[in-house]
PDB file of C-alpha atoms in Angstrom:
ATOM      1  CA  MET Y   1       0.146  -0.088  -0.058  1.00 46.00           C
ATOM      2  CA  THR Y   2       1.523   3.219  -1.127  1.00 52.00           C
ATOM      3  CA  ARG Y   3       1.002   6.581   1.124  1.00 56.00           C
ATOM      4  CA  TYR Y   4      -1.230   8.685  -1.188  1.00 57.00           C
ATOM      5  CA  ALA Y   5      -4.074   5.542  -1.438  1.00 62.00           C
ATOM      6  CA  ASN Y   6      -6.378   7.334   0.377  1.00 67.00           C
ATOM      7  CA  ILE Y   7      -6.105  10.536  -1.666  1.00 70.00           C
ATOM      8  CA  PRO Y   8      -9.852  10.119  -4.040  1.00 74.00           C
ATOM      9  CA  LYS Y   9      -9.512  10.118  -7.882  1.00 80.00           C
ATOM     10  CA  PRO Y  10      -9.894  13.531  -9.863  1.00 84.00           C
ATOM     11  CA  ILE Y  11     -13.373  13.622 -11.352  1.00 91.00           C
ATOM     12  CA  ARG Y  12     -13.237  14.247 -14.889  1.00 93.00           C
ATOM     13  CA  SER Y  13     -14.647  16.932 -16.899  1.00 95.00           C
ATOM     14  CA  GLY Y  14     -16.997  16.285 -20.488  1.00 96.00           C
ATOM     15  CA  LEU Y  15     -19.767  15.860 -22.174  1.00 96.00           C
ATOM     16  CA  VAL Y  16     -22.513  13.320 -23.298  1.00 96.00           C
ATOM     17  CA  VAL Y  17     -24.524  13.079 -25.897  1.00 95.00           C
ATOM     18  CA  VAL Y  18     -27.813  12.167 -25.267  1.00 93.00           C
ATOM     19  CA  ASP Y  19     -31.895  11.406 -26.987  1.00 88.00           C
ATOM     20  CA  PRO Y  20     -33.576  14.305 -26.744  1.00 82.00           C
ATOM     21  CA  ASP Y  21     -36.769  11.894 -26.255  1.00 82.00           C
ATOM     22  CA  ARG Y  22     -35.737   8.861 -24.505  1.00 86.00           C
ATOM     23  CA  GLY Y  23     -32.867  10.723 -21.667  1.00 84.00           C
ATOM     24  CA  THR Y  24     -30.607   8.169 -22.651  1.00 90.00           C
ATOM     25  CA  PRO Y  25     -26.629   8.860 -22.955  1.00 92.00           C
ATOM     26  CA  GLN Y  26     -25.254   7.880 -26.489  1.00 91.00           C
ATOM     27  CA  ARG Y  27     -21.824   8.917 -26.065  1.00 93.00           C
ATOM     28  CA  VAL Y  28     -19.714   9.889 -23.103  1.00 95.00           C
ATOM     29  CA  ILE Y  29     -16.559  11.998 -23.437  1.00 95.00           C
ATOM     30  CA  VAL Y  30     -13.924  12.014 -20.632  1.00 94.00           C
ATOM     31  CA  LEU Y  31     -12.118  14.487 -20.919  1.00 93.00           C
ATOM     32  CA  GLN Y  32      -8.000  12.880 -20.311  1.00 91.00           C
ATOM     33  CA  PHE Y  33      -7.138  16.216 -18.596  1.00 92.00           C
ATOM     34  CA  ASN Y  34      -9.228  18.473 -16.222  1.00 93.00           C
ATOM     35  CA  PRO Y  35      -8.761  21.993 -18.135  1.00 94.00           C
ATOM     36  CA  ASP Y  36      -5.905  23.893 -15.266  1.00 93.00           C
ATOM     37  CA  THR Y  37      -8.561  27.003 -16.581  1.00 95.00           C
ATOM     38  CA  LEU Y  38     -11.953  28.382 -17.758  1.00 95.00           C
ATOM     39  CA  GLU Y  39     -12.737  31.044 -19.269  1.00 96.00           C
ATOM     40  CA  ARG Y  40     -16.583  32.537 -18.794  1.00 96.00           C
ATOM     41  CA  SER Y  41     -18.305  35.070 -20.624  1.00 96.00           C
ATOM     42  CA  ILE Y  42     -22.093  35.824 -19.495  1.00 96.00           C
ATOM     43  CA  ALA Y  43     -24.271  38.623 -20.551  1.00 95.00           C
ATOM     44  CA  PRO Y  44     -27.824  39.647 -19.461  1.00 92.00           C
ATOM     45  CA  GLN Y  45     -30.330  40.189 -21.944  1.00 89.00           C
ATOM     46  CA  SER Y  46     -31.271  43.941 -21.472  1.00 87.00           C
ATOM     47  CA  ALA Y  47     -34.816  44.214 -23.237  1.00 84.00           C
ATOM     48  CA  GLY Y  48     -33.156  48.455 -23.251  1.00 73.00           C
ATOM     49  CA  ASP Y  49     -30.470  49.868 -24.746  1.00 60.00           C
ATOM     50  CA  SER Y  50     -29.788  52.037 -21.187  1.00 53.00           C
ATOM     51  CA  SER Y  51     -26.401  52.784 -23.536  1.00 53.00           C
ATOM     52  CA  ASP Y  52     -25.081  56.461 -22.852  1.00 48.00           C
ATOM     53  CA  GLY Y  53     -25.783  58.443 -25.307  1.00 46.00           C
ATOM     54  CA  GLY Y  54     -22.623  60.801 -25.014  1.00 47.00           C
ATOM     55  CA  ALA Y  55     -24.076  64.776 -24.772  1.00 48.00           C
ATOM     56  CA  GLY Y  56     -24.916  65.021 -21.025  1.00 49.00           C
ATOM     57  CA  GLY Y  57     -24.276  61.555 -19.787  1.00 50.00           C
ATOM     58  CA  THR Y  58     -28.603  61.130 -21.740  1.00 52.00           C
ATOM     59  CA  GLY Y  59     -28.919  57.374 -21.870  1.00 57.00           C
ATOM     60  CA  ASN Y  60     -30.990  56.473 -25.721  1.00 61.00           C
ATOM     61  CA  GLY Y  61     -32.749  53.284 -24.310  1.00 62.00           C
ATOM     62  CA  ASP Y  62     -36.475  53.535 -22.473  1.00 73.00           C
ATOM     63  CA  ARG Y  63     -36.126  54.360 -19.034  1.00 77.00           C
ATOM     64  CA  ASN Y  64     -39.249  52.018 -18.053  1.00 81.00           C
ATOM     65  CA  GLU Y  65     -36.911  49.294 -19.488  1.00 82.00           C
ATOM     66  CA  ALA Y  66     -33.604  49.400 -17.809  1.00 83.00           C
ATOM     67  CA  LEU Y  67     -33.433  47.153 -15.217  1.00 85.00           C
ATOM     68  CA  ARG Y  68     -35.796  43.959 -17.628  1.00 88.00           C
ATOM     69  CA  LEU Y  69     -34.627  41.050 -18.476  1.00 89.00           C
ATOM     70  CA  LYS Y  70     -35.809  39.325 -21.459  1.00 91.00           C
ATOM     71  CA  GLY Y  71     -34.521  36.067 -20.308  1.00 92.00           C
ATOM     72  CA  PRO Y  72     -31.266  33.477 -19.443  1.00 95.00           C
ATOM     73  CA  ALA Y  73     -28.432  35.986 -19.512  1.00 95.00           C
ATOM     74  CA  GLU Y  74     -25.600  34.578 -22.702  1.00 96.00           C
ATOM     75  CA  GLU Y  75     -23.520  32.533 -21.402  1.00 96.00           C
ATOM     76  CA  THR Y  76     -20.415  30.779 -23.458  1.00 97.00           C
ATOM     77  CA  TRP Y  77     -17.739  28.980 -22.278  1.00 97.00           C
ATOM     78  CA  LYS Y  78     -13.751  28.710 -23.932  1.00 97.00           C
ATOM     79  CA  PHE Y  79     -11.150  26.235 -22.642  1.00 97.00           C
ATOM     80  CA  THR Y  80      -8.314  24.127 -23.567  1.00 96.00           C
ATOM     81  CA  ALA Y  81      -8.424  20.232 -23.843  1.00 94.00           C
ATOM     82  CA  GLU Y  82      -5.464  18.699 -23.995  1.00 95.00           C
ATOM     83  CA  ILE Y  83      -4.888  14.755 -25.839  1.00 93.00           C
ATOM     84  CA  ASP Y  84      -2.062  12.886 -25.225  1.00 93.00           C
ATOM     85  CA  ALA Y  85      -1.213   8.780 -25.955  1.00 90.00           C
ATOM     86  CA  THR Y  86       1.549   8.669 -23.988  1.00 83.00           C
ATOM     87  CA  ASP Y  87       0.252   9.168 -21.700  1.00 75.00           C
ATOM     88  CA  GLN Y  88      -1.696   6.149 -22.047  1.00 66.00           C
ATOM     89  CA  LEU Y  89       0.902   3.961 -22.761  1.00 62.00           C
ATOM     90  CA  GLU Y  90      -1.033   0.694 -21.678  1.00 63.00           C
ATOM     91  CA  ILE Y  91      -3.574   1.000 -23.956  1.00 68.00           C
ATOM     92  CA  ALA Y  92      -2.869   0.263 -27.423  1.00 69.00           C
ATOM     93  CA  ALA Y  93      -3.201   3.298 -30.231  1.00 77.00           C
ATOM     94  CA  PRO Y  94      -2.768   1.682 -33.306  1.00 88.00           C
ATOM     95  CA  ASP Y  95      -4.548   4.598 -35.425  1.00 91.00           C
ATOM     96  CA  GLY Y  96      -2.616   7.847 -32.295  1.00 92.00           C
ATOM     97  CA  ILE Y  97      -5.093  10.196 -30.725  1.00 94.00           C
ATOM     98  CA  HIS Y  98      -7.170   9.568 -34.133  1.00 95.00           C
ATOM     99  CA  PRO Y  99     -10.639   8.127 -32.894  1.00 94.00           C
ATOM    100  CA  GLN Y 100     -10.793  11.265 -29.986  1.00 93.00           C
ATOM    101  CA  LEU Y 101     -10.240  13.689 -32.319  1.00 95.00           C
ATOM    102  CA  ALA Y 102     -13.075  12.438 -34.629  1.00 95.00           C
ATOM    103  CA  THR Y 103     -15.553  12.176 -32.033  1.00 94.00           C
ATOM    104  CA  LEU Y 104     -15.016  16.069 -30.623  1.00 94.00           C
ATOM    105  CA  GLU Y 105     -15.241  16.835 -34.119  1.00 94.00           C
ATOM    106  CA  MET Y 106     -18.605  14.955 -35.097  1.00 93.00           C
ATOM    107  CA  LEU Y 107     -20.291  17.075 -32.420  1.00 93.00           C
ATOM    108  CA  VAL Y 108     -19.972  19.274 -34.861  1.00 92.00           C
ATOM    109  CA  GLN Y 109     -20.443  17.894 -38.083  1.00 92.00           C
ATOM    110  CA  PRO Y 110     -23.181  15.698 -39.522  1.00 91.00           C
ATOM    111  CA  THR Y 111     -23.426  11.795 -41.020  1.00 90.00           C
ATOM    112  CA  THR Y 112     -23.375  10.484 -43.446  1.00 93.00           C
ATOM    113  CA  ALA Y 113     -26.356   9.457 -43.225  1.00 92.00           C
ATOM    114  CA  GLN Y 114     -27.635  12.517 -42.921  1.00 89.00           C
ATOM    115  CA  LEU Y 115     -26.498  14.008 -45.670  1.00 90.00           C
ATOM    116  CA  ARG Y 116     -27.203  11.216 -48.027  1.00 91.00           C
ATOM    117  CA  ALA Y 117     -31.228  11.017 -46.333  1.00 89.00           C
ATOM    118  CA  ALA Y 118     -31.488  15.676 -47.242  1.00 86.00           C
ATOM    119  CA  SER Y 119     -29.660  15.119 -50.974  1.00 87.00           C
ATOM    120  CA  ARG Y 120     -32.668  12.748 -51.933  1.00 88.00           C
ATOM    121  CA  LEU Y 121     -35.282  14.283 -50.014  1.00 85.00           C
ATOM    122  CA  SER Y 122     -33.445  17.916 -52.838  1.00 85.00           C
ATOM    123  CA  GLN Y 123     -33.390  14.332 -55.558  1.00 84.00           C
ATOM    124  CA  LYS Y 124     -36.636  14.251 -55.356  1.00 83.00           C
ATOM    125  CA  GLY Y 125     -37.569  17.885 -55.994  1.00 77.00           C
ATOM    126  CA  THR Y 126     -38.588  19.243 -52.058  1.00 75.00           C
ATOM    127  CA  ILE Y 127     -39.098  22.687 -51.909  1.00 66.00           C
ATOM    128  CA  GLU Y 128     -37.623  23.037 -48.497  1.00 72.00           C
ATOM    129  CA  ILE Y 129     -35.104  21.424 -45.998  1.00 73.00           C
ATOM    130  CA  SER Y 130     -35.215  21.389 -42.723  1.00 80.00           C
ATOM    131  CA  PRO Y 131     -32.078  22.252 -41.301  1.00 83.00           C
ATOM    132  CA  ILE Y 132     -29.727  18.931 -39.780  1.00 82.00           C
ATOM    133  CA  GLU Y 133     -30.453  18.233 -35.984  1.00 82.00           C
ATOM    134  CA  MET Y 134     -27.942  17.435 -33.325  1.00 85.00           C
ATOM    135  CA  PRO Y 135     -27.730  15.641 -30.663  1.00 85.00           C
ATOM    136  CA  LEU Y 136     -28.785  17.075 -27.183  1.00 94.00           C
ATOM    137  CA  THR Y 137     -24.914  17.601 -25.698  1.00 96.00           C
ATOM    138  CA  LEU Y 138     -24.133  18.084 -21.860  1.00 97.00           C
ATOM    139  CA  PHE Y 139     -20.674  19.172 -20.631  1.00 97.00           C
ATOM    140  CA  THR Y 140     -20.574  18.113 -17.034  1.00 96.00           C
ATOM    141  CA  TRP Y 141     -17.986  20.323 -14.609  1.00 95.00           C
ATOM    142  CA  GLY Y 142     -18.664  17.920 -11.670  1.00 93.00           C
ATOM    143  CA  SER Y 143     -22.242  17.571 -10.118  1.00 92.00           C
ATOM    144  CA  LYS Y 144     -22.364  21.094 -10.197  1.00 94.00           C
ATOM    145  CA  ARG Y 145     -21.953  21.808 -13.308  1.00 95.00           C
ATOM    146  CA  VAL Y 146     -24.497  20.030 -15.506  1.00 95.00           C
ATOM    147  CA  MET Y 147     -25.778  22.586 -18.579  1.00 95.00           C
ATOM    148  CA  PRO Y 148     -26.946  21.649 -22.079  1.00 97.00           C
ATOM    149  CA  VAL Y 149     -24.610  23.269 -24.864  1.00 97.00           C
ATOM    150  CA  ARG Y 150     -24.070  23.980 -28.611  1.00 95.00           C
ATOM    151  CA  LEU Y 151     -19.892  24.071 -30.147  1.00 95.00           C
ATOM    152  CA  THR Y 152     -19.404  27.243 -30.918  1.00 95.00           C
ATOM    153  CA  GLU Y 153     -15.560  26.653 -31.700  1.00 94.00           C
ATOM    154  CA  LEU Y 154     -13.266  23.407 -31.762  1.00 96.00           C
ATOM    155  CA  SER Y 155      -9.727  24.406 -32.788  1.00 96.00           C
ATOM    156  CA  VAL Y 156      -7.042  21.860 -32.768  1.00 97.00           C
ATOM    157  CA  ASN Y 157      -3.485  22.023 -32.971  1.00 97.00           C
ATOM    158  CA  GLU Y 158      -1.733  18.274 -33.102  1.00 96.00           C
ATOM    159  CA  SER Y 159       1.790  18.262 -31.802  1.00 94.00           C
ATOM    160  CA  ALA Y 160       3.473  14.426 -32.176  1.00 93.00           C
ATOM    161  CA  PHE Y 161       3.260  12.232 -34.558  1.00 94.00           C
ATOM    162  CA  ASP Y 162       4.311   8.642 -34.618  1.00 91.00           C
ATOM    163  CA  VAL Y 163       5.815   6.730 -37.307  1.00 92.00           C
ATOM    164  CA  ASN Y 164       2.540   6.535 -39.149  1.00 93.00           C
ATOM    165  CA  LEU Y 165       1.257  10.380 -39.298  1.00 95.00           C
ATOM    166  CA  ASN Y 166      -1.264   9.363 -36.248  1.00 95.00           C
ATOM    167  CA  PRO Y 167      -1.285  12.265 -34.039  1.00 95.00           C
ATOM    168  CA  ILE Y 168      -0.329  11.383 -30.936  1.00 94.00           C
ATOM    169  CA  ARG Y 169      -0.986  14.129 -28.786  1.00 95.00           C
ATOM    170  CA  ALA Y 170      -2.831  17.695 -29.537  1.00 96.00           C
ATOM    171  CA  SER Y 171      -4.653  20.196 -27.865  1.00 96.00           C
ATOM    172  CA  LEU Y 172      -8.106  21.681 -28.442  1.00 96.00           C
ATOM    173  CA  SER Y 173      -9.482  25.351 -27.773  1.00 97.00           C
ATOM    174  CA  ILE Y 174     -12.887  24.684 -27.163  1.00 97.00           C
ATOM    175  CA  GLY Y 175     -15.341  27.172 -27.148  1.00 97.00           C
ATOM    176  CA  MET Y 176     -19.421  26.029 -25.810  1.00 97.00           C
ATOM    177  CA  LYS Y 177     -22.501  28.441 -25.759  1.00 97.00           C
ATOM    178  CA  ILE Y 178     -24.734  27.414 -22.664  1.00 97.00           C
ATOM    179  CA  LEU Y 179     -28.647  26.118 -24.315  1.00 97.00           C
ATOM    180  CA  THR Y 180     -31.500  27.808 -22.368  1.00 96.00           C
ATOM    181  CA  VAL Y 181     -35.460  28.221 -22.640  1.00 95.00           C
ATOM    182  CA  SER Y 182     -34.727  30.786 -25.016  1.00 94.00           C
ATOM    183  CA  ASP Y 183     -33.046  29.015 -27.256  1.00 94.00           C
ATOM    184  CA  LEU Y 184     -34.669  25.679 -27.426  1.00 93.00           C
ATOM    185  CA  PRO Y 185     -38.791  25.185 -27.402  1.00 91.00           C
ATOM    186  CA  ALA Y 186     -40.787  24.222 -24.668  1.00 89.00           C
ATOM    187  CA  GLY Y 187     -40.651  20.842 -23.363  1.00 89.00           C
ATOM    188  CA  HIS Y 188     -37.287  20.116 -25.128  1.00 92.00           C
ATOM    189  CA  ARG Y 189     -34.928  18.391 -22.758  1.00 93.00           C
ATOM    190  CA  GLY Y 190     -32.672  20.222 -23.220  1.00 94.00           C
ATOM    191  CA  ALA Y 191     -34.425  23.256 -22.090  1.00 95.00           C
ATOM    192  CA  ASP Y 192     -35.363  21.362 -19.106  1.00 94.00           C
ATOM    193  CA  LEU Y 193     -31.763  20.355 -18.038  1.00 95.00           C
ATOM    194  CA  TYR Y 194     -31.127  24.086 -18.081  1.00 96.00           C
ATOM    195  CA  MET Y 195     -33.760  24.672 -15.929  1.00 96.00           C
ATOM    196  CA  ALA Y 196     -32.093  22.114 -13.530  1.00 96.00           C
ATOM    197  CA  HIS Y 197     -28.934  24.272 -14.335  1.00 96.00           C
ATOM    198  CA  LEU Y 198     -29.990  27.193 -13.600  1.00 96.00           C
ATOM    199  CA  ALA Y 199     -31.787  26.159  -9.951  1.00 96.00           C
ATOM    200  CA  GLN Y 200     -28.317  24.686  -9.272  1.00 96.00           C
ATOM    201  CA  LYS Y 201     -26.616  28.108  -9.409  1.00 95.00           C
ATOM    202  CA  GLU Y 202     -29.634  29.744  -7.157  1.00 95.00           C
ATOM    203  CA  ARG Y 203     -29.384  27.415  -4.912  1.00 96.00           C
ATOM    204  CA  LEU Y 204     -25.798  28.388  -4.706  1.00 94.00           C
ATOM    205  CA  ALA Y 205     -26.049  31.415  -4.525  1.00 94.00           C
ATOM    206  CA  ALA Y 206     -28.676  31.132  -1.324  1.00 93.00           C
ATOM    207  CA  ALA Y 207     -25.613  29.870   0.758  1.00 94.00           C
ATOM    208  CA  ALA Y 208     -23.630  33.118   0.083  1.00 91.00           C
ATOM    209  CA  ARG Y 209     -22.286  34.258   3.076  1.00 89.00           C
ATOM    210  CA  GLY Y 210     -23.959  37.857   2.922  1.00 86.00           C
ATOM    211  CA  GLY Y 211     -21.930  41.372   3.620  1.00 86.00           C
ATOM    212  CA  SER Y 212     -22.119  44.222   5.933  1.00 85.00           C
ATOM    213  CA  LEU Y 213     -23.128  47.782   4.768  1.00 85.00           C
ATOM    214  CA  GLY Y 214     -20.326  48.471   7.256  1.00 83.00           C
ATOM    215  CA  ALA Y 215     -17.943  46.999   5.200  1.00 85.00           C
ATOM    216  CA  LEU Y 216     -19.008  49.435   2.425  1.00 83.00           C
ATOM    217  CA  GLY Y 217     -18.199  51.765   4.150  1.00 84.00           C
ATOM    218  CA  LEU Y 218     -21.926  52.569   4.452  1.00 83.00           C
ATOM    219  CA  PRO Y 219     -23.582  53.995   7.944  1.00 79.00           C
ATOM    220  CA  GLY Y 220     -26.510  52.477   7.307  1.00 74.00           C
ATOM    221  CA  ALA Y 221     -29.740  50.936   5.059  1.00 72.00           C
ATOM    222  CA  ASP Y 222     -30.624  55.074   5.083  1.00 71.00           C
ATOM    223  CA  VAL Y 223     -28.058  55.723   3.005  1.00 70.00           C
ATOM    224  CA  LEU Y 224     -29.292  53.887   0.370  1.00 74.00           C
ATOM    225  CA  SER Y 225     -33.274  54.897   0.158  1.00 73.00           C
ATOM    226  CA  GLY Y 226     -31.514  57.885  -1.473  1.00 69.00           C
ATOM    227  CA  ARG Y 227     -32.593  60.452   0.639  1.00 67.00           C
ATOM    228  CA  ASP Y 228     -30.457  63.480   2.092  1.00 61.00           C
TER     229      ASP Y 228
END
């Protein structure tokens, strides 16, 4: 027994492709290494544009809409994932990391079957062909962050190859947009999963310790009344 036997095994982040009708996982993609950093951008969907109009500090938005929101904030995530076959020498990899790369790339590609089906409809003279719908994808970062996403960026930097030119090491820049109830139709499983994600965020916010006005240098609640 080693000295470190009791150290808990770290949870991995990853992606889960889900059947939106049945809710069953179709594919689980576990990232080999957890990213060192996450870049998150959260933009509120404001009902009115209250930006400064310039002269005199006059805004050009509707004053009645300044504090109103049209829907959930638009949130994007960006991180760098690493794949390295040399870190898993006990696993046979005759194709290098081609399979792992292809799995991620298929999250932003239609299948050959879908493309052939669309081509057949076109040949039959179908005037309007619906865009190909991709499966529901979830991004997981621990149990407190499970959310429906759409990949918006996938940039691959392959940095090492075997003798057959199979890539064996690569870094991937992955960008994602969190899908909300504003993006998905009512009753869609992804919309329900977003609501569960938002409810988790509300529970975490409720658990945060509140500060005091004194810590802000404010003498009391009267200073917030706006009265002289």
